[in-house]
mmCIF file of C-alpha atoms in Angstrom:
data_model
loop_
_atom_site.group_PDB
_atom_site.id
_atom_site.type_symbol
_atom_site.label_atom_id
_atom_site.label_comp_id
_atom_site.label_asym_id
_atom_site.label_seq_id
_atom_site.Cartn_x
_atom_site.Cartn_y
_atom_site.Cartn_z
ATOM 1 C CA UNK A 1 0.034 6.469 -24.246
ATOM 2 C CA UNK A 2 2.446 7.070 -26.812
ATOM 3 C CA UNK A 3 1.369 10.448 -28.915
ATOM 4 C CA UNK A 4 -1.683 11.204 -26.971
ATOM 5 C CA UNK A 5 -0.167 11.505 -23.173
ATOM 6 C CA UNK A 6 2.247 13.848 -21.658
ATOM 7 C CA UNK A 7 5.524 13.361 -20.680
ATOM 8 C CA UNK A 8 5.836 14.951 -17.949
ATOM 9 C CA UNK A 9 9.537 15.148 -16.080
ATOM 10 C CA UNK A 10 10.890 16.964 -13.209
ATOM 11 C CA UNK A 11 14.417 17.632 -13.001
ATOM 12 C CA UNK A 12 15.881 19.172 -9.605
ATOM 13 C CA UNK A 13 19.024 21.675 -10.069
ATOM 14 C CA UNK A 14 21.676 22.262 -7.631
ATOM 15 C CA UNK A 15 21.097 25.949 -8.583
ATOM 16 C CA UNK A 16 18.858 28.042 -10.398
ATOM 17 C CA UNK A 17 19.631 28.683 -14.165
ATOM 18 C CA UNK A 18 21.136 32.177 -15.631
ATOM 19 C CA UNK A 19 19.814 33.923 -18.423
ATOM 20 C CA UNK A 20 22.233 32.117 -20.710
ATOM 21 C CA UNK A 21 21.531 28.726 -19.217
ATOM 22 C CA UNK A 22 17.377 29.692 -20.177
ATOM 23 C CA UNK A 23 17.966 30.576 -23.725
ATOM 24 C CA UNK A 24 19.855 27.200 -24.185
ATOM 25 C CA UNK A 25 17.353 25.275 -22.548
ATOM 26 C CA UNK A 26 14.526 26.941 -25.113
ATOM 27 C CA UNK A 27 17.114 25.955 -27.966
ATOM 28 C CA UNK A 28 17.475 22.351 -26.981
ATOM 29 C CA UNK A 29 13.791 21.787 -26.310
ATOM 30 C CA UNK A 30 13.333 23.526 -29.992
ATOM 31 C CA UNK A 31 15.732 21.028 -31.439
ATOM 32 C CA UNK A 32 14.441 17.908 -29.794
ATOM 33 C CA UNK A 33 10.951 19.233 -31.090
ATOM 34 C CA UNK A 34 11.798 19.028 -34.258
ATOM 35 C CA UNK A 35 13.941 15.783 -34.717
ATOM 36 C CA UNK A 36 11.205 13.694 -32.238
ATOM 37 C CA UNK A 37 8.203 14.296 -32.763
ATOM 38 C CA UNK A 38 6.582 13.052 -29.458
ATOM 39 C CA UNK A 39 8.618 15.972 -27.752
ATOM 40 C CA UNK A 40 6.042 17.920 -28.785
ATOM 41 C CA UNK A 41 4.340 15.948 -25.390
ATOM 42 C CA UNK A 42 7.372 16.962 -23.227
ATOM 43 C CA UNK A 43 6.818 19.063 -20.471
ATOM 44 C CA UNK A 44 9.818 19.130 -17.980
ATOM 45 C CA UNK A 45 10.125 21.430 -14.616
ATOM 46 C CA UNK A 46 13.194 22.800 -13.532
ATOM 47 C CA UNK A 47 13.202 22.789 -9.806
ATOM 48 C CA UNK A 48 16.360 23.876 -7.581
ATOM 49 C CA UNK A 49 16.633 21.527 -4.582
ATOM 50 C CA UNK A 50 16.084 24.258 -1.832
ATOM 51 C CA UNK A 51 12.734 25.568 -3.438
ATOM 52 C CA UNK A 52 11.551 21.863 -3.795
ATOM 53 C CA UNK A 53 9.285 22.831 0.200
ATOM 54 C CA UNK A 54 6.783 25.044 -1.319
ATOM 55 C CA UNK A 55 4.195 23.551 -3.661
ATOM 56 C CA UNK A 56 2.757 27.115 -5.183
ATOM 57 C CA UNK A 57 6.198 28.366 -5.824
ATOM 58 C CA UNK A 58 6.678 28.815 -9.688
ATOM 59 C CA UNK A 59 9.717 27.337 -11.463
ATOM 60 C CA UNK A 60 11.244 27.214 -14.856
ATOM 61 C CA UNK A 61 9.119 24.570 -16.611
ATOM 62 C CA UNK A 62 8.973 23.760 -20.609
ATOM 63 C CA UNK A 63 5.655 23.528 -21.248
ATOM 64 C CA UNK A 64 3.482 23.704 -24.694
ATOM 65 C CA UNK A 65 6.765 24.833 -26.695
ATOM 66 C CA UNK A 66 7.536 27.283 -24.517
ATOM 67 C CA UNK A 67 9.769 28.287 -21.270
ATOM 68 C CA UNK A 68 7.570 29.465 -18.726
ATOM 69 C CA UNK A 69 7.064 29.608 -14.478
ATOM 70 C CA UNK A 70 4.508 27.324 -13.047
ATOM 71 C CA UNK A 71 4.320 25.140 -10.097
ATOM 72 C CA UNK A 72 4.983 21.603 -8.690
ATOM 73 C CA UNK A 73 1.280 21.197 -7.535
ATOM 74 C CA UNK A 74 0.552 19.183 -4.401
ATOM 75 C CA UNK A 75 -0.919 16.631 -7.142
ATOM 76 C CA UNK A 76 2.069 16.295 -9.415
ATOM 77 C CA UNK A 77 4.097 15.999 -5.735
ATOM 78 C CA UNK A 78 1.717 13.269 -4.677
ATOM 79 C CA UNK A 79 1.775 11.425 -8.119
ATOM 80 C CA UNK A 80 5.542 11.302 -7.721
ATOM 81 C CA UNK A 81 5.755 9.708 -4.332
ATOM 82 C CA UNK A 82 2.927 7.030 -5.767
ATOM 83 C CA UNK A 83 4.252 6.593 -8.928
ATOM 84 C CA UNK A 84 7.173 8.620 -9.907
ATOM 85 C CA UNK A 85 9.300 7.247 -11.753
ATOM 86 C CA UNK A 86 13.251 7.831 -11.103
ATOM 87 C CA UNK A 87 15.975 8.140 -14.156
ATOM 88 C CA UNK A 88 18.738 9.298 -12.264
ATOM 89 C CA UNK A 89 19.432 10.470 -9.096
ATOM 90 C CA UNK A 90 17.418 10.447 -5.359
ATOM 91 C CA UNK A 91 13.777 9.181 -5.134
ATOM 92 C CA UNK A 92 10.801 11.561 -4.838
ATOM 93 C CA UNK A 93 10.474 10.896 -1.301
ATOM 94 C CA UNK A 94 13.786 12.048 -0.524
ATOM 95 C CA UNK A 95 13.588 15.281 -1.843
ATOM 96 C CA UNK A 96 9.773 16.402 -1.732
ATOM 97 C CA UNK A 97 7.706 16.416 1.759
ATOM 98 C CA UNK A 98 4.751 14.167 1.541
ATOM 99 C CA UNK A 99 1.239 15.531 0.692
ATOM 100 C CA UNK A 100 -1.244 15.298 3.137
ATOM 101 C CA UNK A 101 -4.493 14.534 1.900
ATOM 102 C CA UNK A 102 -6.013 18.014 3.275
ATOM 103 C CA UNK A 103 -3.374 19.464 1.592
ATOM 104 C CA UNK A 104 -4.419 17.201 -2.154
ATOM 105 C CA UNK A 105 -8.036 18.066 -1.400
ATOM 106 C CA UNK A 106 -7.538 21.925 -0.608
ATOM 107 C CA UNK A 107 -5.541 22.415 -4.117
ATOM 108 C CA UNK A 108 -8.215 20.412 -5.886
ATOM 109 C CA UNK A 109 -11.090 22.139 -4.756
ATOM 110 C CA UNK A 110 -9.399 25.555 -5.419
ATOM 111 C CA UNK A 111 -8.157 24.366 -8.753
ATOM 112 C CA UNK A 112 -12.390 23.603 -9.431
ATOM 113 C CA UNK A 113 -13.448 26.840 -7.945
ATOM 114 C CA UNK A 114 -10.468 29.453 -9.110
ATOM 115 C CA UNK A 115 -9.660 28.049 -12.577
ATOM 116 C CA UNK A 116 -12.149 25.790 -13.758
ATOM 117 C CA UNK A 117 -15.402 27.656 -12.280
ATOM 118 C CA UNK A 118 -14.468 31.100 -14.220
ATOM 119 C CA UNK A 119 -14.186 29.603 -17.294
ATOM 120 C CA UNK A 120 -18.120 28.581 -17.349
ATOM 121 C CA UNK A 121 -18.673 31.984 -18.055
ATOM 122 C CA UNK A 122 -16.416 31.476 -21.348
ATOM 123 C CA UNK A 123 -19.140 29.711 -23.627
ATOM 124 C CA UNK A 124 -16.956 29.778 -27.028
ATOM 125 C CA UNK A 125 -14.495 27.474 -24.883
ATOM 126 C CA UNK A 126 -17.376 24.593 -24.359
ATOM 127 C CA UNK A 127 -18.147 24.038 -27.663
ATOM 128 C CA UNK A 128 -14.536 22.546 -28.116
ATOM 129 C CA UNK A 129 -14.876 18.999 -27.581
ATOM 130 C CA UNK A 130 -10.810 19.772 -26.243
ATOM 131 C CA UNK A 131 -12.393 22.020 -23.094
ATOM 132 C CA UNK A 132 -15.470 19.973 -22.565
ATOM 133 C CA UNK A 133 -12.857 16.406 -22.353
ATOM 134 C CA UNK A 134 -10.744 18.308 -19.892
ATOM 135 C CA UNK A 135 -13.271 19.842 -17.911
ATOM 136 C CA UNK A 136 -15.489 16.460 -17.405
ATOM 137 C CA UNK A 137 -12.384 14.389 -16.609
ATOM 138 C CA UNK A 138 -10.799 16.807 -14.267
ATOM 139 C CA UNK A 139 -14.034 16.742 -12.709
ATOM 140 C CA UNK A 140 -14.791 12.918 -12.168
ATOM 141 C CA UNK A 141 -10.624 12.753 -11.297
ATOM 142 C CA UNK A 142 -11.474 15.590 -8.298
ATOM 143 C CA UNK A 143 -14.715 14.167 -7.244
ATOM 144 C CA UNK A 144 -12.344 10.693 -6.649
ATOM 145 C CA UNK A 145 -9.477 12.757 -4.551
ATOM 146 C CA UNK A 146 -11.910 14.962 -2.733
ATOM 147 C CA UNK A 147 -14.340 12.129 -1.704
ATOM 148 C CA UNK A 148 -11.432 9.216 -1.173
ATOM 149 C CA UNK A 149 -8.277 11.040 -1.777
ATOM 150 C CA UNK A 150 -6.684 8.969 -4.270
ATOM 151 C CA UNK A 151 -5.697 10.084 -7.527
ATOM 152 C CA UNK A 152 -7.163 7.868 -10.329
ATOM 153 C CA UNK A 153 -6.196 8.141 -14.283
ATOM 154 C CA UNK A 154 -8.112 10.016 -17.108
ATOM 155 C CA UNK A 155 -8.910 6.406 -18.694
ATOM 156 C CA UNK A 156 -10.642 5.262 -14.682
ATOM 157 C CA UNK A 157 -12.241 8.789 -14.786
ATOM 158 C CA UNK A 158 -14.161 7.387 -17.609
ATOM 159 C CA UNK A 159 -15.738 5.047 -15.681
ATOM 160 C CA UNK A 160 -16.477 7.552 -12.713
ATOM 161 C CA UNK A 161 -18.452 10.117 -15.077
ATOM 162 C CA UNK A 162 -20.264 7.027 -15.720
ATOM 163 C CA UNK A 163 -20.942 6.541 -12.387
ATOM 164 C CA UNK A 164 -21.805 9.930 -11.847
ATOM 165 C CA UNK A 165 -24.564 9.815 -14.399
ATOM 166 C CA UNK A 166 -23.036 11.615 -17.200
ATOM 167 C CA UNK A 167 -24.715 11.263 -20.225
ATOM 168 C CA UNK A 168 -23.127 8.056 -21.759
ATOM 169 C CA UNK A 169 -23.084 9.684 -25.185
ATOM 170 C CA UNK A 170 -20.800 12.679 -24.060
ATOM 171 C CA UNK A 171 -18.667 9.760 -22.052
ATOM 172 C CA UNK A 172 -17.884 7.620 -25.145
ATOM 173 C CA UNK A 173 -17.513 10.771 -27.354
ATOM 174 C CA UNK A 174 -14.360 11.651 -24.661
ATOM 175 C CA UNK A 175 -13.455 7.857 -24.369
ATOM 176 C CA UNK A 176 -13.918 6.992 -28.943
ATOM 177 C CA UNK A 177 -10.958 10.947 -28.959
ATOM 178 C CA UNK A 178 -8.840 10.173 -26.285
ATOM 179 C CA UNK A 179 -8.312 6.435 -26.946
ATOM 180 C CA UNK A 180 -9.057 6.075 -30.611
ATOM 181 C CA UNK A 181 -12.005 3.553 -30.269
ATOM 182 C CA UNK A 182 -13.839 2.278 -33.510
ATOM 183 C CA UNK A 183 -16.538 4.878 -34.384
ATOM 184 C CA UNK A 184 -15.265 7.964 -34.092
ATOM 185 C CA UNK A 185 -11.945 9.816 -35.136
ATOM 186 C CA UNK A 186 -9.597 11.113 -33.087
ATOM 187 C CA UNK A 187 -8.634 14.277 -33.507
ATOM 188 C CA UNK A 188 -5.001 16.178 -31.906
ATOM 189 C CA UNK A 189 -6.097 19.700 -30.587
ATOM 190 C CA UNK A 190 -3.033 20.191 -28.836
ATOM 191 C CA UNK A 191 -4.555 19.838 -25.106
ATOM 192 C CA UNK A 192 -2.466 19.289 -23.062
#
């Protein structure tokens, strides 16, 4: 969705980039920033070709305005054999091994347990309805791959909470912000 999803690119280098090659990548993504303003959305990772075998290796990645080192997770791998989407150059499948689903299911359930589990004990994070959208659609999206091992969208994870018994208010609170439905205003926090 145009202005409320990511863009969200990978694009494989023949090597990995110098110090120089960094700083110009930060100024470019500046620039496009400013003159576009749905850049603001665009998160790209820079993978070299001969690091592509390793899902929890970090690479460069823009991210969030900024350069950082983060990972091609086994689900961003397995969205891009399903869906990916090729601009230029070889398909997903050519240059990424395929994701088993034990391999989908073990990163999701660490994912719930190491990053999403701690932050229960952060209670000034849950009363941002940003936190509280992320946390109850990652959650109906894992319950999906774990129990079938397909990955399903944040708009079908709508319908899963439901069918998990969320309480529907909380469900069309998430559903009236993230897809501007008459009754409620929808508000950019900068999630991601």
């Amino acid at each position: 969705q145009p202005g409320r999803s990511d863009l969200d690119l990978v694009a494989v280098l023949s090597r990995p980039c110098s110090a120089e090659e960094e700083s110009r990548l930060i100024r470019m993504h500046e620039r496009l920033g400013a003159a576009v303003p749905l850049a603001a959305r665009l998160h790209c990772g820079y993978v070299v070709t001969t690091e592509l075998d390793d899902p929890g290796r970090p690479h460069l990645a823009w991210a969030h305005q900024e350069l950082t080192r983060r990972p091609i997770t086994p689900v961003t791998r397995r969205e891009l054999h399903e869906f990916g989407l090729v601009l230029y150059g070889p398909p997903p499948a050519s240059l990424l091994p395929p994701v088993t689903d034990e391999e989908l299911a073990g990163f999701v359930a660490r994912d719930l347990r190491e990053f999403w589990r701690p932050l229960l004990d952060r209670p000034d994070l849950w009363l941002r309805d940003i936190w509280v959208d992320a946390a109850m659609l990652t959650l109906a999206r894992a319950t999906v791959t774990l129990r079938d091992g397909r990955l399903v969208t944040k708009r079908r994870a709508l319908a899963v909470l439901r069918e998990m018994g969320a309480p529907a208010r909380v469900v069309d609170d998430i559903e009236r912000r993230r897809y501007a439905l008459p009754g409620g205003p929808v508000r950019d926090d900068g999630w991601p």
